Short mmCIF file of C-alpha atoms and ligand atoms in Angstrom, two decimals:
data_model
loop_
_atom_site.label_atom_id
_atom_site.label_comp_id
_atom_site.label_asym_id
_atom_site.label_seq_id
_atom_site.Cartn_x
_atom_site.Cartn_y
_atom_site.Cartn_z
CA UNK E 373 0.27 -15.02 -13.03
CA UNK E 374 0.41 -11.50 -11.63
CA UNK E 375 -1.14 -10.36 -14.87
CA UNK E 376 1.43 -7.64 -15.46
CA UNK E 377 1.20 -6.20 -11.96
CA UNK E 378 4.29 -5.90 -9.82
CA UNK E 379 2.66 -7.65 -6.87
CA UNK E 380 -0.37 -9.79 -6.14
CA UNK E 381 -1.51 -7.14 -3.70
CA UNK E 382 -1.70 -4.50 -6.43
CA UNK E 383 -3.42 -6.93 -8.79
CA UNK E 384 -5.95 -7.82 -6.12
CA UNK E 385 -6.61 -4.17 -5.30
CA UNK E 386 -7.39 -3.67 -8.98
CA UNK E 387 -9.72 -6.67 -8.98
CA UNK E 388 -11.91 -5.00 -6.37
CA UNK E 389 -14.49 -3.36 -8.66
CA UNK E 390 -15.28 -6.73 -10.26
CA UNK E 391 -15.15 -8.69 -7.00
CA UNK E 392 -17.53 -6.23 -5.35
CA UNK E 393 -19.98 -6.43 -8.25
CA UNK E 394 -19.75 -10.25 -8.32
CA UNK E 395 -20.65 -10.30 -4.62
CA UNK E 396 -23.74 -8.11 -4.82
CA UNK E 397 -25.11 -8.77 -8.34
CA UNK E 398 -26.54 -12.26 -7.80
CA UNK E 399 -28.26 -11.05 -4.64
CA UNK E 400 -30.14 -8.07 -6.04
CA UNK E 401 -33.44 -8.82 -7.74
CA UNK E 402 -36.03 -6.21 -8.71
CA UNK E 403 -34.96 -3.65 -6.15
CA UNK E 404 -34.91 -6.25 -3.41
CA UNK E 405 -32.19 -8.25 -1.66
CA UNK E 406 -32.45 -11.99 -2.12
CA UNK E 407 -29.97 -14.08 -0.15
CA UNK E 408 -31.06 -17.65 -0.76
CA UNK E 409 -28.15 -19.15 1.18
CA UNK E 410 -29.35 -17.40 4.31
CA UNK E 411 -32.15 -19.94 4.74
CA UNK E 412 -34.07 -17.73 7.12
CA UNK E 413 -37.78 -16.95 6.95
CA UNK E 414 -38.96 -13.37 7.48
CA UNK E 415 -40.32 -14.53 10.81
CA UNK E 416 -36.87 -15.76 11.86
CA UNK E 417 -35.28 -12.51 10.74
CA UNK E 418 -37.80 -10.58 12.82
CA UNK E 419 -36.94 -12.72 15.83
CA UNK E 420 -33.21 -11.96 15.84
CA UNK E 421 -32.51 -10.26 19.15
CA UNK E 422 -28.80 -9.96 18.81
CA UNK E 423 -26.00 -10.56 16.34
CA UNK E 424 -22.57 -11.72 17.46
CA UNK E 425 -19.84 -11.31 14.89
CA UNK E 426 -16.66 -13.28 15.40
CA UNK E 427 -13.50 -13.11 13.30
CA UNK E 428 -9.76 -12.39 13.27
CA UNK E 429 -7.69 -9.56 11.78
CA UNK E 430 -9.17 -7.70 8.84
CA UNK E 431 -12.30 -9.85 8.91
CA UNK E 432 -12.97 -8.56 12.41
CA UNK E 433 -12.65 -5.02 11.06
CA UNK E 434 -15.43 -5.62 8.56
CA UNK E 435 -17.41 -6.94 11.53
CA UNK E 436 -16.73 -3.66 13.36
CA UNK E 437 -17.92 -1.64 10.37
CA UNK E 438 -21.08 -3.70 10.12
CA UNK E 439 -21.89 -3.18 13.79
CA UNK E 440 -22.62 0.46 13.00
CA UNK E 441 -24.72 -0.57 10.01
CA UNK E 442 -26.75 -3.36 11.65
CA UNK E 443 -27.41 -1.10 14.58
CA UNK E 444 -28.00 2.10 12.63
CA UNK E 445 -29.99 0.72 9.71
CA UNK E 446 -31.64 -2.46 11.08
CA UNK E 447 -31.69 -1.53 14.78
CA UNK E 448 -30.31 -4.93 15.85
CA UNK E 449 -27.74 -4.90 18.68
CA UNK E 450 -24.35 -6.28 17.64
CA UNK E 451 -21.36 -7.54 19.56
CA UNK E 452 -18.08 -7.98 17.72
CA UNK E 453 -15.51 -10.35 19.13
CA UNK E 454 -12.07 -11.51 18.19
CA UNK E 455 -12.29 -15.26 17.69
CA UNK E 456 -9.33 -15.90 19.99
CA UNK E 457 -11.18 -14.10 22.79
CA UNK E 458 -14.66 -15.42 22.08
CA UNK E 459 -13.61 -19.06 22.16
CA UNK E 460 -12.23 -18.88 25.68
CA UNK E 461 -14.65 -16.57 27.42
CA UNK E 462 -17.62 -18.86 27.75
CA UNK E 463 -19.84 -16.46 25.79
CA UNK E 464 -23.50 -16.11 26.66
CA UNK E 465 -25.62 -17.12 23.71
CA UNK E 466 -29.34 -16.74 24.19
CA UNK E 467 -32.21 -17.69 21.99
CA UNK E 468 -32.56 -15.32 19.06
CA UNK E 469 -28.81 -14.78 18.72
CA UNK E 470 -27.38 -15.03 15.23
CA UNK E 471 -23.65 -15.73 15.17
CA UNK E 472 -21.75 -14.62 12.08
CA UNK E 473 -18.23 -15.95 11.49
CA UNK E 474 -16.29 -13.99 8.86
CA UNK E 475 -13.23 -15.50 7.19
CA UNK E 476 -11.50 -15.18 3.83
CA UNK E 477 -9.70 -18.53 4.03
CA UNK E 478 -12.35 -20.39 5.99
CA UNK E 479 -9.47 -22.15 7.73
CA UNK E 480 -8.44 -19.74 10.51
CA UNK E 481 -8.02 -21.95 13.59
CA UNK E 482 -9.48 -19.52 16.12
CA UNK E 483 -12.46 -18.66 13.91
CA UNK E 484 -13.21 -22.34 13.34
CA UNK E 485 -12.98 -23.04 17.08
CA UNK E 486 -15.29 -20.08 17.75
CA UNK E 487 -17.78 -21.47 15.25
CA UNK E 488 -17.77 -24.83 17.05
CA UNK E 489 -18.16 -23.10 20.41
CA UNK E 490 -21.16 -21.11 19.16
CA UNK E 491 -22.80 -24.15 17.61
CA UNK E 492 -22.19 -26.13 20.76
CA UNK E 493 -24.09 -23.48 22.67
CA UNK E 494 -27.04 -23.82 20.34
CA UNK E 495 -26.53 -20.76 18.13
CA UNK E 496 -27.38 -20.65 14.48
CA UNK E 497 -24.14 -19.85 12.67
CA UNK E 498 -23.82 -18.01 9.40
CA UNK E 499 -20.41 -18.07 7.71
CA UNK E 500 -19.26 -15.27 5.43
CA UNK E 501 -16.46 -17.05 3.65
CA UNK E 502 -14.40 -16.64 0.49
CA UNK E 503 -12.88 -20.08 -0.07
CA UNK E 504 -15.56 -22.44 -1.33
CA UNK E 505 -15.73 -25.73 0.55
CA UNK E 506 -13.33 -24.61 3.31
CA UNK E 507 -13.75 -25.86 6.90
CA UNK E 508 -15.77 -22.87 8.11
CA UNK E 509 -17.97 -23.04 5.01
CA UNK E 510 -18.61 -26.73 5.65
CA UNK E 511 -19.33 -26.47 9.35
CA UNK E 512 -21.49 -23.32 9.42
CA UNK E 513 -25.26 -23.81 9.31
CA UNK E 514 -25.41 -21.50 6.31
CA UNK E 515 -22.74 -19.88 4.13
CA UNK E 516 -22.82 -16.64 2.28
CA UNK E 517 -19.86 -16.62 -0.09
CA UNK E 518 -17.90 -13.53 -0.97
CA UNK E 519 -17.02 -13.85 -4.62
CA UNK E 520 -13.56 -12.29 -4.46
CA UNK E 521 -11.80 -15.18 -6.21
CA UNK E 522 -8.43 -16.48 -5.01
CA UNK E 523 -6.50 -14.04 -2.85
CA UNK E 524 -2.75 -14.64 -2.76
CA UNK E 525 -1.22 -11.57 -1.05
CA UNK E 526 -1.03 -11.96 2.72
CA UNK E 527 -2.54 -8.51 3.16
CA UNK E 528 -6.19 -8.85 2.30
CA UNK E 529 -7.77 -6.26 0.02
CA UNK E 530 -10.44 -7.65 -2.28
CA UNK E 531 -11.75 -10.22 0.22
CA UNK E 532 -12.07 -7.42 2.78
CA UNK E 533 -14.05 -5.32 0.29
CA UNK E 534 -16.35 -8.23 -0.53
CA UNK E 535 -16.95 -8.98 3.15
CA UNK E 536 -18.12 -5.40 3.58
CA UNK E 537 -20.54 -5.82 0.69
CA UNK E 538 -21.90 -9.13 2.01
CA UNK E 539 -22.54 -7.44 5.36
CA UNK E 540 -24.23 -4.44 3.67
CA UNK E 541 -26.58 -6.86 1.89
CA UNK E 542 -27.45 -8.63 5.12
CA UNK E 543 -28.05 -5.38 6.97
CA UNK E 544 -30.26 -4.07 4.15
CA UNK E 545 -32.20 -7.31 4.05
CA UNK E 546 -32.73 -7.35 7.82
CA UNK E 547 -33.61 -3.66 7.93
CA UNK E 548 -36.25 -4.05 5.23
CA UNK E 549 -37.81 -7.23 6.67
CA UNK E 550 -37.98 -5.61 10.10
CA UNK E 551 -39.49 -2.50 8.52
CA UNK E 552 -36.74 -0.18 9.70
CA UNK E 553 -36.32 1.16 6.17
CA UNK E 554 -38.90 1.75 3.45
CA UNK E 555 -38.90 0.15 0.00
CA UNK E 556 -37.84 3.57 -1.35
CA UNK E 557 -34.89 3.75 1.02
CA UNK E 558 -33.84 0.23 0.10
CA UNK E 559 -33.99 1.19 -3.56
CA UNK E 560 -31.73 4.15 -3.00
CA UNK E 561 -29.23 2.01 -1.02
CA UNK E 562 -29.21 -0.49 -3.88
CA UNK E 563 -28.48 2.33 -6.33
CA UNK E 564 -25.58 3.47 -4.13
CA UNK E 565 -24.26 -0.09 -3.96
CA UNK E 566 -24.31 -0.39 -7.74
CA UNK E 567 -22.20 2.74 -8.03
CA UNK E 568 -19.44 1.43 -5.74
CA UNK E 569 -17.45 -0.55 -8.36
CA UNK E 570 -16.98 2.53 -10.59
CA UNK E 571 -16.22 4.72 -7.61
CA UNK E 572 -13.55 2.25 -6.43
CA UNK E 573 -12.06 2.26 -9.93
CA UNK E 574 -11.87 6.05 -9.83
CA UNK E 575 -10.04 5.96 -6.50
CA UNK E 576 -7.61 3.31 -7.75
CA UNK E 577 -6.74 5.59 -10.64
CA UNK E 578 -5.36 8.05 -8.10
CA UNK E 579 -2.53 5.73 -7.35
CA UNK E 580 0.30 7.90 -8.64
CA UNK E 581 -0.73 10.76 -6.40
CA UNK E 582 -0.82 8.48 -3.39
CA UNK E 583 2.52 6.93 -4.28
CA UNK E 584 4.06 10.39 -4.41
CA UNK E 585 2.61 11.21 -1.02
CA UNK E 586 3.69 7.85 0.45
CA UNK E 587 7.26 8.43 -0.74
CA UNK E 588 7.50 11.36 1.66
CA UNK E 589 6.86 9.04 4.62
CA UNK E 590 9.13 6.09 3.92
CA UNK E 591 11.20 6.84 7.01
CA UNK E 592 8.27 7.42 9.36
CA UNK E 593 8.68 5.83 12.78
CA UNK E 594 4.99 5.58 13.45
CA UNK E 595 1.65 6.57 12.02
CA UNK E 596 -1.67 7.10 13.78
CA UNK E 597 -5.07 6.55 12.24
CA UNK E 598 -8.06 8.25 13.82
CA UNK E 599 -11.79 8.21 13.16
CA UNK E 600 -15.16 8.10 14.86
CA UNK E 601 -17.99 5.62 14.41
CA UNK E 602 -17.67 3.70 11.19
CA UNK E 603 -14.49 5.63 10.47
CA UNK E 604 -12.92 4.22 13.59
CA UNK E 605 -13.47 0.74 12.14
CA UNK E 606 -11.76 1.73 8.90
CA UNK E 607 -8.89 3.32 10.81
CA UNK E 608 -8.16 -0.11 12.27
CA UNK E 609 -7.99 -1.62 8.81
CA UNK E 610 -5.85 1.24 7.44
CA UNK E 611 -3.46 0.81 10.34
CA UNK E 612 -3.21 -2.97 9.93
CA UNK E 613 -2.59 -2.65 6.18
CA UNK E 614 0.27 -0.27 6.78
CA UNK E 615 1.96 -2.10 9.63
CA UNK E 616 1.72 -5.66 8.34
CA UNK E 617 3.50 -4.98 5.07
CA UNK E 618 5.71 -1.95 5.77
CA UNK E 619 6.79 -2.75 9.36
CA UNK E 620 6.10 0.82 10.40
CA UNK E 621 4.45 0.93 13.78
CA UNK E 622 0.94 2.23 13.56
CA UNK E 623 -2.10 2.46 15.78
CA UNK E 624 -5.75 3.17 15.23
CA UNK E 625 -7.63 5.24 17.76
CA UNK E 626 -11.17 6.32 18.23
CA UNK E 627 -10.54 10.06 17.83
CA UNK E 628 -12.27 10.86 21.10
CA UNK E 629 -9.75 8.68 22.94
CA UNK E 630 -6.74 10.75 21.90
CA UNK E 631 -6.94 12.90 24.99
CA UNK E 632 -6.92 9.82 27.19
CA UNK E 633 -3.31 8.99 26.48
CA UNK E 634 -2.27 8.73 22.85
CA UNK E 635 -1.89 12.42 22.23
CA UNK E 636 1.28 12.37 24.34
CA UNK E 637 2.93 10.45 21.49
CA UNK E 638 2.41 13.20 18.94
CA UNK E 639 5.64 14.98 18.02
CA UNK E 640 6.73 17.42 15.38
CA UNK E 641 6.12 15.70 12.03
CA UNK E 642 4.19 12.63 13.27
CA UNK E 643 1.81 11.51 10.54
CA UNK E 644 -1.83 11.28 11.56
CA UNK E 645 -4.34 9.92 9.06
CA UNK E 646 -7.82 11.17 9.90
CA UNK E 647 -10.86 9.59 8.30
CA UNK E 648 -14.05 11.62 8.37
CA UNK E 649 -16.93 10.43 6.25
CA UNK E 650 -19.78 10.93 8.73
CA UNK E 651 -21.27 14.36 8.31
CA UNK E 652 -22.68 14.55 11.82
CA UNK E 653 -19.17 13.97 13.18
CA UNK E 654 -17.22 16.37 10.93
CA UNK E 655 -16.90 19.08 13.55
CA UNK E 656 -15.77 16.66 16.26
CA UNK E 657 -13.14 15.24 13.92
CA UNK E 658 -11.93 18.66 12.85
CA UNK E 659 -11.34 19.56 16.51
CA UNK E 660 -9.35 16.36 16.97
CA UNK E 661 -7.30 17.12 13.87
CA UNK E 662 -6.53 20.58 15.24
CA UNK E 663 -5.49 19.08 18.57
CA UNK E 664 -2.84 16.98 16.87
CA UNK E 665 -1.73 19.56 14.34
CA UNK E 666 -1.10 22.18 17.02
CA UNK E 667 1.27 19.61 18.56
CA UNK E 668 3.19 19.33 15.31
CA UNK E 669 1.42 16.44 13.55
CA UNK E 670 1.11 16.34 9.78
CA UNK E 671 -2.54 15.56 9.10
CA UNK E 672 -3.67 13.51 6.13
CA UNK E 673 -7.47 13.55 5.80
CA UNK E 674 -9.73 11.16 3.92
CA UNK E 675 -13.17 12.69 3.58
CA UNK E 676 -16.22 13.08 1.35
CA UNK E 677 -16.19 15.19 -1.77
CA UNK E 678 -17.51 18.62 -0.90
CA UNK E 679 -16.23 18.77 2.67
CA UNK E 680 -14.02 21.72 1.84
CA UNK E 681 -13.88 22.91 5.42
CA UNK E 682 -11.52 20.07 6.23
CA UNK E 683 -8.79 21.84 4.28
CA UNK E 684 -8.41 24.31 7.12
CA UNK E 685 -7.45 21.51 9.51
CA UNK E 686 -5.54 19.10 7.24
CA UNK E 687 -2.21 19.30 5.43
CA UNK E 688 -3.22 16.89 2.68
CA UNK E 689 -6.71 15.80 1.66
CA UNK E 690 -8.00 12.81 -0.29
CA UNK E 691 -11.63 13.07 -1.34
CA UNK E 692 -13.92 10.09 -1.86
CA UNK E 693 -17.00 10.21 -4.12
CA UNK E 694 -20.47 10.54 -2.70
CA UNK E 695 -22.33 7.54 -1.33
CA UNK E 696 -24.64 7.03 1.66
CA UNK E 697 -23.27 7.18 5.19
CA UNK E 698 -23.20 3.39 5.62
CA UNK E 699 -21.09 2.52 2.56
CA UNK E 700 -18.23 5.00 2.93
CA UNK E 701 -15.74 2.39 4.21
CA UNK E 702 -15.78 0.71 0.80
CA UNK E 703 -14.41 3.90 -0.74
CA UNK E 704 -12.23 5.30 2.03
CA UNK E 705 -10.30 2.03 2.32
CA UNK E 706 -8.91 2.33 -1.22
CA UNK E 707 -6.50 5.23 -0.60
CA UNK E 708 -5.47 3.62 2.70
CA UNK E 709 -4.68 0.32 0.96
CA UNK E 710 -2.67 2.18 -1.68
CA UNK E 711 -0.87 4.17 0.98
CA UNK E 712 0.20 1.02 2.88
CA UNK E 713 1.19 -0.64 -0.36
CA UNK E 714 3.36 2.20 -1.67
CA UNK E 715 5.08 2.73 1.67
CA UNK E 716 5.99 -0.97 1.70
CA UNK E 717 7.15 -0.87 -1.93
CA UNK E 718 9.22 2.26 -1.26
CA UNK E 719 10.86 0.63 1.73
CA UNK E 720 11.75 -2.43 -0.34
CA UNK E 721 9.59 -4.81 1.71
CA UNK E 722 8.37 -8.18 0.55
CA UNK E 723 4.85 -6.86 0.00
CA UNK E 724 3.06 -10.11 -0.82
CA UNK E 725 4.79 -12.18 1.85
CA UNK E 726 5.59 -10.03 4.86
CA UNK E 727 7.91 -11.52 7.45
CA UNK E 728 6.45 -13.75 10.18
CA UNK E 729 2.98 -13.85 8.60
CA UNK E 730 1.03 -16.59 6.84
CA UNK E 731 -1.92 -16.16 4.50
CA UNK E 732 -4.06 -18.43 6.55
CA UNK E 733 -3.46 -18.89 10.24
CA UNK E 734 -4.33 -22.53 10.81
CA UNK E 735 -2.65 -22.77 14.21
CA UNK E 736 -3.53 -20.88 17.36
O1 LIG G 619 -8.72 -16.01 6.42
P1 LIG G 619 -9.25 -15.08 7.47
O2 LIG G 619 -10.13 -14.03 6.92
O3 LIG G 619 -9.94 -15.84 8.58
O4 LIG G 619 -7.99 -14.39 8.09
C1 LIG G 619 -8.09 -13.51 9.15
C2 LIG G 619 -6.81 -12.75 9.37
O5 LIG G 619 -5.74 -13.65 9.58
C3 LIG G 619 -6.48 -11.83 8.18
O6 LIG G 619 -7.50 -10.94 7.90
C4 LIG G 619 -5.19 -11.06 8.48
O7 LIG G 619 -5.41 -10.12 9.48
C5 LIG G 619 -4.67 -10.39 7.19
N1 LIG G 619 -3.25 -10.53 7.08
C6 LIG G 619 -4.99 -8.94 7.10
O8 LIG G 619 -4.52 -8.37 5.93
#
């Protein structure tokens, strides 16, 4: 059933190119985005004043990534909330608010409760869900499915990647309808999207290199992930992947926050993974990398092809192929997934079923 792979997690990582394509293909028609399930007229899309995204765990990280995209590309303000917080804080939901609940299983107790809370307050709720017919899919006003197929490993990989793609499609749709991007720009984003499956494949084929690197850090006590903007969102996911399956303590920080406390934790040999895919933030990130390396950190960088300058500030560099600035998380996550996976394998952990965790968290 693992199709020759050692673990479901590895199999599911390898299913990502297909899952990503299955999620976008039915929704691209003649250089336009068509999301029938959305059930929103152009007028309604123009009237969205705010988007609230509510989810748990990795799903909330895709929400964080999309905040930068909805705001940057479609110019719609976004709030991202953890479902367990949202449901108890008596959130303010005004007219023109679209609530998006993201969930792989569609059964996460807090996310379902948040959905009911939002509906009770009169919001229109869109579910981005993987499991067809699940509770969240049934109760949301509209459902946009991610076509990842069944995900067995507790650590999500392909569902995460498909959630990102579903959110890209929504942001592109909203941006175009609200005339924040031109038809030409949309066309070029669609071309970039179509290239992602092959680019992911290419990154997966680097696995031996990443395994070799991971084997040097099997005894690490802690790992820090840093990034800015969209790369901060991916740092959170990279950190969660590592800690949930390898039991190595790790934290994600917005790189600009280092100086406000975390940098005191850096010691000789501490591993810091820096993600820098946003050209306008390269220099800021390089300064942060220098700050930690002068304090003894070993810096692993994940950056865009061509950003050679990074080599002066990093000890080890993984390059991702070229895409536009909004889609980089889909590529940069691959080496981080592989890194978490190979650390866990090297430490002899139960990769698919880490201790104390369940695939779907149906209790609070
Ligand atoms: O099924 P859901 O997407 O609602 O699950 C949310 C989280 O429980 C889930 O993403 C969790 O954080 C994963 N173990 C992450 O790999």
